[in-house]
PDB file of C-alpha atoms in Angstrom:
ATOM      1  CA  MET A  22       2.821 -13.211  35.865  1.00 69.00           C
ATOM      2  CA  VAL A  23       2.912 -17.017  35.948  1.00 69.00           C
ATOM      3  CA  TRP A  24       3.560 -19.153  32.886  1.00 78.00           C
ATOM      4  CA  LEU A  25       3.110 -22.864  32.300  1.00 78.00           C
ATOM      5  CA  VAL A  26       6.024 -24.645  30.592  1.00 80.00           C
ATOM      6  CA  ALA A  27       5.797 -28.070  28.924  1.00 78.00           C
ATOM      7  CA  SER A  28       8.659 -30.025  27.365  1.00 72.00           C
ATOM      8  CA  SER A  29       6.510 -33.172  27.048  1.00 65.00           C
ATOM      9  CA  PRO A  30       2.971 -34.197  28.011  1.00 58.00           C
ATOM     10  CA  THR A  31       4.260 -35.320  31.408  1.00 58.00           C
ATOM     11  CA  ASP A  32       7.023 -32.774  32.109  1.00 69.00           C
ATOM     12  CA  LYS A  33       5.411 -29.461  33.108  1.00 70.00           C
ATOM     13  CA  HIS A  34       6.290 -26.705  35.544  1.00 70.00           C
ATOM     14  CA  LEU A  35       5.591 -23.048  36.307  1.00 74.00           C
ATOM     15  CA  VAL A  36       7.889 -20.045  35.846  1.00 76.00           C
ATOM     16  CA  ASP A  37       7.521 -16.337  36.565  1.00 73.00           C
ATOM     17  CA  GLY A  38       7.991 -13.598  33.991  1.00 76.00           C
ATOM     18  CA  ALA A  39       6.639 -10.155  33.204  1.00 77.00           C
ATOM     19  CA  SER A  40       6.591 -11.124  29.512  1.00 80.00           C
ATOM     20  CA  TRP A  41       6.863 -14.291  27.461  1.00 79.00           C
ATOM     21  CA  GLN A  42      10.475 -13.371  26.711  1.00 80.00           C
ATOM     22  CA  GLU A  43      11.375 -13.303  30.420  1.00 80.00           C
ATOM     23  CA  ALA A  44       9.435 -16.508  31.069  1.00 80.00           C
ATOM     24  CA  LEU A  45      11.191 -18.240  28.182  1.00 81.00           C
ATOM     25  CA  ASP A  46      14.604 -17.212  29.540  1.00 80.00           C
ATOM     26  CA  ALA A  47      13.667 -18.692  32.917  1.00 78.00           C
ATOM     27  CA  ALA A  48      12.363 -21.880  31.330  1.00 78.00           C
ATOM     28  CA  LEU A  49      15.441 -22.370  29.138  1.00 77.00           C
ATOM     29  CA  ALA A  50      17.728 -21.963  32.136  1.00 73.00           C
ATOM     30  CA  THR A  51      16.195 -25.081  33.674  1.00 65.00           C
ATOM     31  CA  VAL A  52      16.788 -27.383  30.691  1.00 65.00           C
ATOM     32  CA  GLN A  53      19.990 -26.314  28.907  1.00 59.00           C
ATOM     33  CA  PRO A  54      23.159 -24.272  29.419  1.00 56.00           C
ATOM     34  CA  ALA A  55      22.844 -20.509  29.109  1.00 52.00           C
ATOM     35  CA  HIS A  56      25.344 -20.456  26.234  1.00 47.00           C
ATOM     36  CA  ALA A  57      22.924 -22.472  24.075  1.00 58.00           C
ATOM     37  CA  ALA A  58      19.952 -20.140  24.569  1.00 60.00           C
ATOM     38  CA  ASP A  59      20.961 -17.822  21.725  1.00 65.00           C
ATOM     39  CA  ARG A  60      20.420 -20.505  19.096  1.00 69.00           C
ATOM     40  CA  VAL A  61      16.818 -21.224  20.120  1.00 77.00           C
ATOM     41  CA  ILE A  62      14.171 -20.681  17.439  1.00 80.00           C
ATOM     42  CA  VAL A  63      10.936 -19.103  18.672  1.00 84.00           C
ATOM     43  CA  GLU A  64       7.534 -19.633  17.088  1.00 81.00           C
ATOM     44  CA  LEU A  65       4.485 -17.624  18.170  1.00 78.00           C
ATOM     45  CA  ARG A  66       1.514 -19.835  17.429  1.00 76.00           C
ATOM     46  CA  ALA A  67      -1.975 -18.637  16.599  1.00 70.00           C
ATOM     47  CA  ASP A  68      -3.368 -20.341  19.725  1.00 73.00           C
ATOM     48  CA  GLY A  69      -1.253 -18.122  21.983  1.00 76.00           C
ATOM     49  CA  VAL A  70       1.424 -20.717  22.663  1.00 83.00           C
ATOM     50  CA  VAL A  71       5.103 -19.794  22.444  1.00 85.00           C
ATOM     51  CA  GLN A  72       7.171 -22.690  21.089  1.00 83.00           C
ATOM     52  CA  ALA A  73      10.970 -22.725  21.441  1.00 84.00           C
ATOM     53  CA  ILE A  74      13.156 -25.281  19.653  1.00 81.00           C
ATOM     54  CA  ASP A  75      16.893 -25.857  19.921  1.00 76.00           C
ATOM     55  CA  PRO A  76      17.747 -27.133  16.401  1.00 71.00           C
ATOM     56  CA  VAL A  77      20.993 -28.710  17.638  1.00 70.00           C
ATOM     57  CA  THR A  78      19.760 -30.736  20.614  1.00 71.00           C
ATOM     58  CA  GLY A  79      16.123 -31.051  19.551  1.00 71.00           C
ATOM     59  CA  THR A  80      14.939 -29.627  22.893  1.00 74.00           C
ATOM     60  CA  ARG A  81      11.417 -28.260  22.582  1.00 79.00           C
ATOM     61  CA  LEU A  82       9.561 -26.108  25.098  1.00 82.00           C
ATOM     62  CA  LEU A  83       6.030 -24.778  24.959  1.00 84.00           C
ATOM     63  CA  LEU A  84       4.980 -21.771  27.001  1.00 84.00           C
ATOM     64  CA  ARG A  85       1.598 -20.304  27.750  1.00 82.00           C
ATOM     65  CA  ARG A  86      -0.085 -18.157  30.365  1.00 80.00           C
ATOM     66  CA  ALA A  87      -0.932 -20.330  33.375  1.00 72.00           C
ATOM     67  CA  SER A  88      -4.392 -18.759  33.490  1.00 58.00           C
ATOM     68  CA  ASP A  89      -5.342 -20.503  30.266  1.00 43.00           C
ATOM     69  CA  GLU A  90      -7.710 -23.375  30.981  1.00 45.00           C
ATOM     70  CA  ASP A  91      -6.619 -25.823  28.281  1.00 40.00           C
ATOM     71  CA  PRO A  92      -4.031 -28.375  29.461  1.00 40.00           C
ATOM     72  CA  PRO A  93      -0.693 -28.311  27.585  1.00 36.00           C
ATOM     73  CA  ASP A  94      -0.709 -32.030  26.797  1.00 36.00           C
ATOM     74  CA  TYR A  95      -1.769 -31.521  23.210  1.00 33.00           C
ATOM     75  CA  LEU A  96       0.850 -28.854  22.567  1.00 37.00           C
ATOM     76  CA  VAL A  97       3.852 -31.048  21.777  1.00 36.00           C
ATOM     77  CA  ASP A  98       3.431 -31.465  18.037  1.00 37.00           C
ATOM     78  CA  GLU A  99       5.997 -33.971  16.817  1.00 37.00           C
ATOM     79  CA  GLY A 100       4.494 -33.852  13.351  1.00 41.00           C
ATOM     80  CA  ALA A 101       5.584 -30.274  12.637  1.00 43.00           C
ATOM     81  CA  PRO A 102       7.698 -29.862   9.488  1.00 45.00           C
ATOM     82  CA  ARG A 103      11.398 -29.517  10.304  1.00 43.00           C
ATOM     83  CA  HIS A 104      13.884 -29.587   7.434  1.00 43.00           C
ATOM     84  CA  ARG A 105      12.100 -28.572   4.276  1.00 45.00           C
ATOM     85  CA  LEU A 106      15.313 -27.134   2.813  1.00 46.00           C
ATOM     86  CA  GLU A 107      17.468 -30.216   3.355  1.00 44.00           C
ATOM     87  CA  GLU A 108      17.843 -30.617  -0.380  1.00 42.00           C
ATOM     88  CA  VAL A 109      18.858 -27.000  -0.953  1.00 51.00           C
ATOM     89  CA  SER A 110      22.595 -26.399  -0.794  1.00 70.00           C
ATOM     90  CA  LEU A 111      23.616 -23.408   1.259  1.00 81.00           C
ATOM     91  CA  ARG A 112      26.819 -22.969  -0.724  1.00 81.00           C
ATOM     92  CA  PRO A 113      25.406 -20.689  -3.469  1.00 84.00           C
ATOM     93  CA  GLY A 114      23.889 -18.389  -0.868  1.00 87.00           C
ATOM     94  CA  LEU A 115      27.047 -18.276   1.226  1.00 90.00           C
ATOM     95  CA  GLU A 116      29.170 -17.621  -1.850  1.00 89.00           C
ATOM     96  CA  VAL A 117      27.026 -14.790  -3.197  1.00 90.00           C
ATOM     97  CA  VAL A 118      27.222 -13.040   0.182  1.00 93.00           C
ATOM     98  CA  ALA A 119      30.980 -13.619   0.510  1.00 93.00           C
ATOM     99  CA  ARG A 120      31.618 -12.116  -2.951  1.00 91.00           C
ATOM    100  CA  ALA A 121      29.714  -8.878  -2.270  1.00 92.00           C
ATOM    101  CA  LYS A 122      31.909  -5.790  -2.681  1.00 93.00           C
ATOM    102  CA  THR A 123      29.764  -3.325  -0.721  1.00 94.00           C
ATOM    103  CA  GLU A 124      27.403  -3.383   2.246  1.00 95.00           C
ATOM    104  CA  GLN A 125      24.318  -2.715   0.131  1.00 94.00           C
ATOM    105  CA  VAL A 126      25.202  -5.431  -2.369  1.00 94.00           C
ATOM    106  CA  ALA A 127      25.723  -7.918   0.469  1.00 95.00           C
ATOM    107  CA  LEU A 128      22.363  -7.100   2.061  1.00 95.00           C
ATOM    108  CA  GLU A 129      20.465  -7.358  -1.211  1.00 93.00           C
ATOM    109  CA  ALA A 130      22.251 -10.556  -2.231  1.00 93.00           C
ATOM    110  CA  ALA A 131      21.351 -12.280   1.033  1.00 94.00           C
ATOM    111  CA  VAL A 132      17.682 -11.296   0.853  1.00 94.00           C
ATOM    112  CA  ARG A 133      17.241 -12.136  -2.829  1.00 92.00           C
ATOM    113  CA  TRP A 134      18.867 -15.555  -2.451  1.00 92.00           C
ATOM    114  CA  LEU A 135      16.668 -16.432   0.526  1.00 93.00           C
ATOM    115  CA  MET A 136      13.534 -15.236  -1.268  1.00 92.00           C
ATOM    116  CA  VAL A 137      14.254 -17.490  -4.242  1.00 88.00           C
ATOM    117  CA  ALA A 138      15.356 -20.467  -2.115  1.00 87.00           C
ATOM    118  CA  MET A 139      12.228 -20.380   0.050  1.00 89.00           C
ATOM    119  CA  GLY A 140       9.695 -19.030  -2.395  1.00 89.00           C
ATOM    120  CA  VAL A 141       8.574 -16.055  -0.307  1.00 92.00           C
ATOM    121  CA  GLU A 142       6.683 -12.967  -1.403  1.00 90.00           C
ATOM    122  CA  ALA A 143       8.863 -10.318   0.223  1.00 90.00           C
ATOM    123  CA  GLY A 144      12.064  -9.873   2.185  1.00 92.00           C
ATOM    124  CA  SER A 145      13.951  -7.172   4.025  1.00 92.00           C
ATOM    125  CA  VAL A 146      16.923  -6.345   6.215  1.00 95.00           C
ATOM    126  CA  LEU A 147      16.597  -4.027   9.193  1.00 93.00           C
ATOM    127  CA  MET A 148      19.613  -2.568  10.986  1.00 95.00           C
ATOM    128  CA  PRO A 149      19.973  -0.144  13.895  1.00 93.00           C
ATOM    129  CA  ASN A 150      20.609   3.532  13.212  1.00 92.00           C
ATOM    130  CA  ALA A 151      22.627   5.905  15.412  1.00 91.00           C
ATOM    131  CA  ASN A 152      19.749   6.066  17.913  1.00 90.00           C
ATOM    132  CA  GLY A 153      19.451   2.281  18.127  1.00 90.00           C
ATOM    133  CA  ASP A 154      16.137   2.133  16.265  1.00 91.00           C
ATOM    134  CA  LEU A 155      15.773  -0.409  13.466  1.00 91.00           C
ATOM    135  CA  GLU A 156      15.351   0.924   9.958  1.00 92.00           C
ATOM    136  CA  PHE A 157      14.908  -0.802   6.614  1.00 90.00           C
ATOM    137  CA  LYS A 158      18.174  -1.059   4.693  1.00 92.00           C
ATOM    138  CA  VAL A 159      16.736  -3.399   2.060  1.00 91.00           C
ATOM    139  CA  ALA A 160      13.110  -4.131   1.242  1.00 89.00           C
ATOM    140  CA  ILE A 161      12.036  -6.237  -1.732  1.00 89.00           C
ATOM    141  CA  GLY A 162       8.401  -6.970  -2.538  1.00 84.00           C
ATOM    142  CA  PRO A 163       4.993  -5.215  -2.400  1.00 76.00           C
ATOM    143  CA  HIS A 164       4.824  -1.660  -1.000  1.00 67.00           C
ATOM    144  CA  VAL A 165       8.541  -1.528  -0.250  1.00 65.00           C
ATOM    145  CA  THR A 166       8.847   2.181  -1.003  1.00 62.00           C
ATOM    146  CA  ASP A 167       6.468   2.905   1.877  1.00 62.00           C
ATOM    147  CA  LEU A 168       8.834   1.361   4.433  1.00 68.00           C
ATOM    148  CA  LYS A 169      11.840   3.685   4.090  1.00 70.00           C
ATOM    149  CA  ASP A 170      10.634   6.156   6.732  1.00 73.00           C
ATOM    150  CA  PHE A 171       9.646   3.596   9.381  1.00 78.00           C
ATOM    151  CA  ARG A 172      11.697   3.223  12.549  1.00 83.00           C
ATOM    152  CA  ILE A 173      11.210   0.350  14.996  1.00 82.00           C
ATOM    153  CA  GLU A 174      12.354   0.531  18.603  1.00 81.00           C
ATOM    154  CA  PRO A 175      14.358  -2.418  19.969  1.00 78.00           C
ATOM    155  CA  GLY A 176      12.059  -4.984  21.512  1.00 80.00           C
ATOM    156  CA  TRP A 177       9.008  -3.836  19.537  1.00 82.00           C
ATOM    157  CA  GLY A 178       7.410  -5.976  16.850  1.00 83.00           C
ATOM    158  CA  ILE A 179       8.805  -9.200  15.443  1.00 86.00           C
ATOM    159  CA  ALA A 180      12.025  -7.682  14.119  1.00 87.00           C
ATOM    160  CA  GLY A 181      12.563  -5.693  17.308  1.00 88.00           C
ATOM    161  CA  SER A 182      12.125  -8.826  19.422  1.00 88.00           C
ATOM    162  CA  VAL A 183      14.674 -10.734  17.339  1.00 90.00           C
ATOM    163  CA  ALA A 184      17.112  -7.811  17.524  1.00 90.00           C
ATOM    164  CA  ALA A 185      16.712  -7.601  21.299  1.00 88.00           C
ATOM    165  CA  THR A 186      16.961 -11.332  22.061  1.00 87.00           C
ATOM    166  CA  GLY A 187      19.079 -12.652  19.189  1.00 89.00           C
ATOM    167  CA  ARG A 188      16.599 -15.477  18.685  1.00 87.00           C
ATOM    168  CA  ALA A 189      14.988 -16.312  15.373  1.00 89.00           C
ATOM    169  CA  MET A 190      11.206 -16.173  15.310  1.00 88.00           C
ATOM    170  CA  VAL A 191       8.400 -17.578  13.156  1.00 87.00           C
ATOM    171  CA  VAL A 192       4.837 -16.274  13.219  1.00 85.00           C
ATOM    172  CA  HIS A 193       2.541 -18.420  11.089  1.00 85.00           C
ATOM    173  CA  ASN A 194      -0.598 -16.300  11.543  1.00 82.00           C
ATOM    174  CA  VAL A 195       0.346 -12.628  11.732  1.00 79.00           C
ATOM    175  CA  SER A 196      -3.267 -11.457  11.940  1.00 77.00           C
ATOM    176  CA  THR A 197      -3.595 -12.897  15.460  1.00 76.00           C
ATOM    177  CA  SER A 198      -0.084 -12.034  16.667  1.00 76.00           C
ATOM    178  CA  LYS A 199       0.241  -9.698  19.640  1.00 72.00           C
ATOM    179  CA  VAL A 200       3.905  -9.067  18.830  1.00 74.00           C
ATOM    180  CA  HIS A 201       3.526  -7.868  15.247  1.00 75.00           C
ATOM    181  CA  LEU A 202       3.189  -4.108  14.648  1.00 66.00           C
ATOM    182  CA  HIS A 203      -0.250  -4.035  13.058  1.00 66.00           C
ATOM    183  CA  ALA A 204      -0.249  -0.221  12.975  1.00 64.00           C
ATOM    184  CA  MET A 205       2.548  -0.329  10.422  1.00 69.00           C
ATOM    185  CA  ASP A 206       0.447  -2.594   8.178  1.00 63.00           C
ATOM    186  CA  LYS A 207      -2.352  -0.018   8.190  1.00 65.00           C
ATOM    187  CA  GLU A 208      -0.017   2.818   7.239  1.00 64.00           C
ATOM    188  CA  VAL A 209       1.704   0.847   4.480  1.00 65.00           C
ATOM    189  CA  GLY A 210      -1.466  -0.830   3.207  1.00 65.00           C
ATOM    190  CA  TYR A 211       0.080  -4.289   3.240  1.00 67.00           C
ATOM    191  CA  ALA A 212      -0.474  -6.995   5.857  1.00 72.00           C
ATOM    192  CA  PRO A 213       1.797 -10.072   5.781  1.00 79.00           C
ATOM    193  CA  LYS A 214       0.269 -13.451   6.515  1.00 85.00           C
ATOM    194  CA  ALA A 215       3.372 -15.171   7.910  1.00 88.00           C
ATOM    195  CA  VAL A 216       6.802 -13.915   8.974  1.00 88.00           C
ATOM    196  CA  LEU A 217      10.176 -15.534   9.540  1.00 92.00           C
ATOM    197  CA  ALA A 218      12.766 -13.288  11.206  1.00 91.00           C
ATOM    198  CA  ALA A 219      16.403 -14.268  11.778  1.00 93.00           C
ATOM    199  CA  PRO A 220      19.261 -12.364  13.421  1.00 94.00           C
ATOM    200  CA  ILE A 221      22.321 -11.119  11.582  1.00 96.00           C
ATOM    201  CA  ARG A 222      24.685 -12.293  14.287  1.00 92.00           C
ATOM    202  CA  ARG A 223      28.441 -12.087  14.769  1.00 91.00           C
ATOM    203  CA  GLY A 224      29.376 -13.655  18.094  1.00 88.00           C
ATOM    204  CA  ASN A 225      27.220 -12.036  20.754  1.00 87.00           C
ATOM    205  CA  THR A 226      26.554  -8.947  18.622  1.00 91.00           C
ATOM    206  CA  ILE A 227      23.330  -8.566  16.651  1.00 93.00           C
ATOM    207  CA  LEU A 228      23.992  -6.401  13.582  1.00 96.00           C
ATOM    208  CA  GLY A 229      20.450  -6.546  12.249  1.00 96.00           C
ATOM    209  CA  VAL A 230      17.496  -8.736  11.319  1.00 96.00           C
ATOM    210  CA  ILE A 231      16.431 -10.532   8.144  1.00 96.00           C
ATOM    211  CA  GLU A 232      12.674 -10.761   7.615  1.00 94.00           C
ATOM    212  CA  LEU A 233      10.961 -13.034   5.082  1.00 94.00           C
ATOM    213  CA  LEU A 234       7.223 -12.776   4.420  1.00 90.00           C
ATOM    214  CA  ASN A 235       4.595 -15.162   3.116  1.00 89.00           C
ATOM    215  CA  ARG A 236       6.167 -18.437   2.085  1.00 90.00           C
ATOM    216  CA  GLU A 237       4.250 -20.290  -0.603  1.00 84.00           C
ATOM    217  CA  ASP A 238       3.515 -22.907   2.035  1.00 84.00           C
ATOM    218  CA  ARG A 239       4.283 -23.147   5.766  1.00 84.00           C
ATOM    219  CA  PHE A 240       7.636 -22.040   7.188  1.00 85.00           C
ATOM    220  CA  ALA A 241       9.533 -24.948   8.763  1.00 81.00           C
ATOM    221  CA  VAL A 242      12.359 -25.180  11.287  1.00 75.00           C
ATOM    222  CA  GLY A 243      14.725 -25.995   8.425  1.00 80.00           C
ATOM    223  CA  ASP A 244      13.853 -22.662   6.814  1.00 87.00           C
ATOM    224  CA  VAL A 245      14.891 -20.866   9.983  1.00 86.00           C
ATOM    225  CA  ASP A 246      18.163 -22.805  10.107  1.00 86.00           C
ATOM    226  CA  VAL A 247      18.973 -21.637   6.584  1.00 89.00           C
ATOM    227  CA  ALA A 248      18.045 -18.010   7.295  1.00 92.00           C
ATOM    228  CA  CYS A 249      20.236 -18.026  10.414  1.00 91.00           C
ATOM    229  CA  GLU A 250      23.180 -19.462   8.457  1.00 91.00           C
ATOM    230  CA  ILE A 251      22.845 -16.772   5.806  1.00 94.00           C
ATOM    231  CA  GLY A 252      22.480 -14.169   8.555  1.00 95.00           C
ATOM    232  CA  ALA A 253      25.742 -15.321  10.151  1.00 94.00           C
ATOM    233  CA  ALA A 254      27.536 -15.236   6.789  1.00 95.00           C
ATOM    234  CA  LEU A 255      26.152 -11.769   6.149  1.00 96.00           C
ATOM    235  CA  ALA A 256      27.393 -10.573   9.553  1.00 96.00           C
ATOM    236  CA  THR A 257      30.868 -11.869   8.755  1.00 96.00           C
ATOM    237  CA  ARG A 258      30.953 -10.161   5.361  1.00 95.00           C
ATOM    238  CA  LEU A 259      29.672  -6.866   6.755  1.00 96.00           C
ATOM    239  CA  SER A 260      32.349  -6.917   9.450  1.00 95.00           C
ATOM    240  CA  GLN A 261      35.005  -7.521   6.783  1.00 95.00           C
ATOM    241  CA  LEU A 262      33.739  -4.657   4.637  1.00 95.00           C
ATOM    242  CA  TRP A 263      33.565  -2.259   7.573  1.00 93.00           C
ATOM    243  CA  SER A 264      37.083  -3.189   8.684  1.00 93.00           C
ATOM    244  CA  ALA A 265      38.383  -2.563   5.163  1.00 90.00           C
ATOM    245  CA  GLU A 266      36.785   0.889   5.139  1.00 88.00           C
ATOM    246  CA  GLU A 267      38.460   1.813   8.431  1.00 82.00           C
ATOM    247  CA  SER A 268      41.930   0.703   7.372  1.00 71.00           C
TER     248      SER A 268
END
């Protein structure tokens, strides 16, 4: 499968990939070192375009199936919101996670702080079980009791994709997303409108995924930065708690 990559209206090339994830890996390898790929934020746009942004260097790539007829010139949107949470200090969130005495308290503290800071309708943490499938460890918001029995395979859905790649993801229009698990919405009776998912990362290890649903307005790149920072702090605290239990 051939994909068209654009980093500017004049810089375009083709890459091969069986999926958008594979094509994105190939595209990133041509513009930045491999060690920087894990910090890329992925946005699946309603028009079928995959947008990847490196929040450190500002590198932006847009990816779409080469069979699409529309040229990619219009895709580079420099007017997109970036740092909506600049004025929000991360310190309270980092401190509440660092003070948590148990795993469950740490997970809930991270989700609740992010929900308040961003003004979202619901939030959750998913972590792998013994079989490697993701399950909900924390779920706050509408219909949360209906999620406890769900299991998500790595690579499936938004959370599964983040767990498999380690890359944060934003989907602004879930109803048109081909990645989202719409079957789960039907079973639960609740369909999110927008999703931000960030990895709980410690080094190269992904311990789980934070999901935030339905911001009062549009998710911005700055929101993802904050979620990733809290995810990293949560990974550190979980590792500390687990080590203490083993000793």
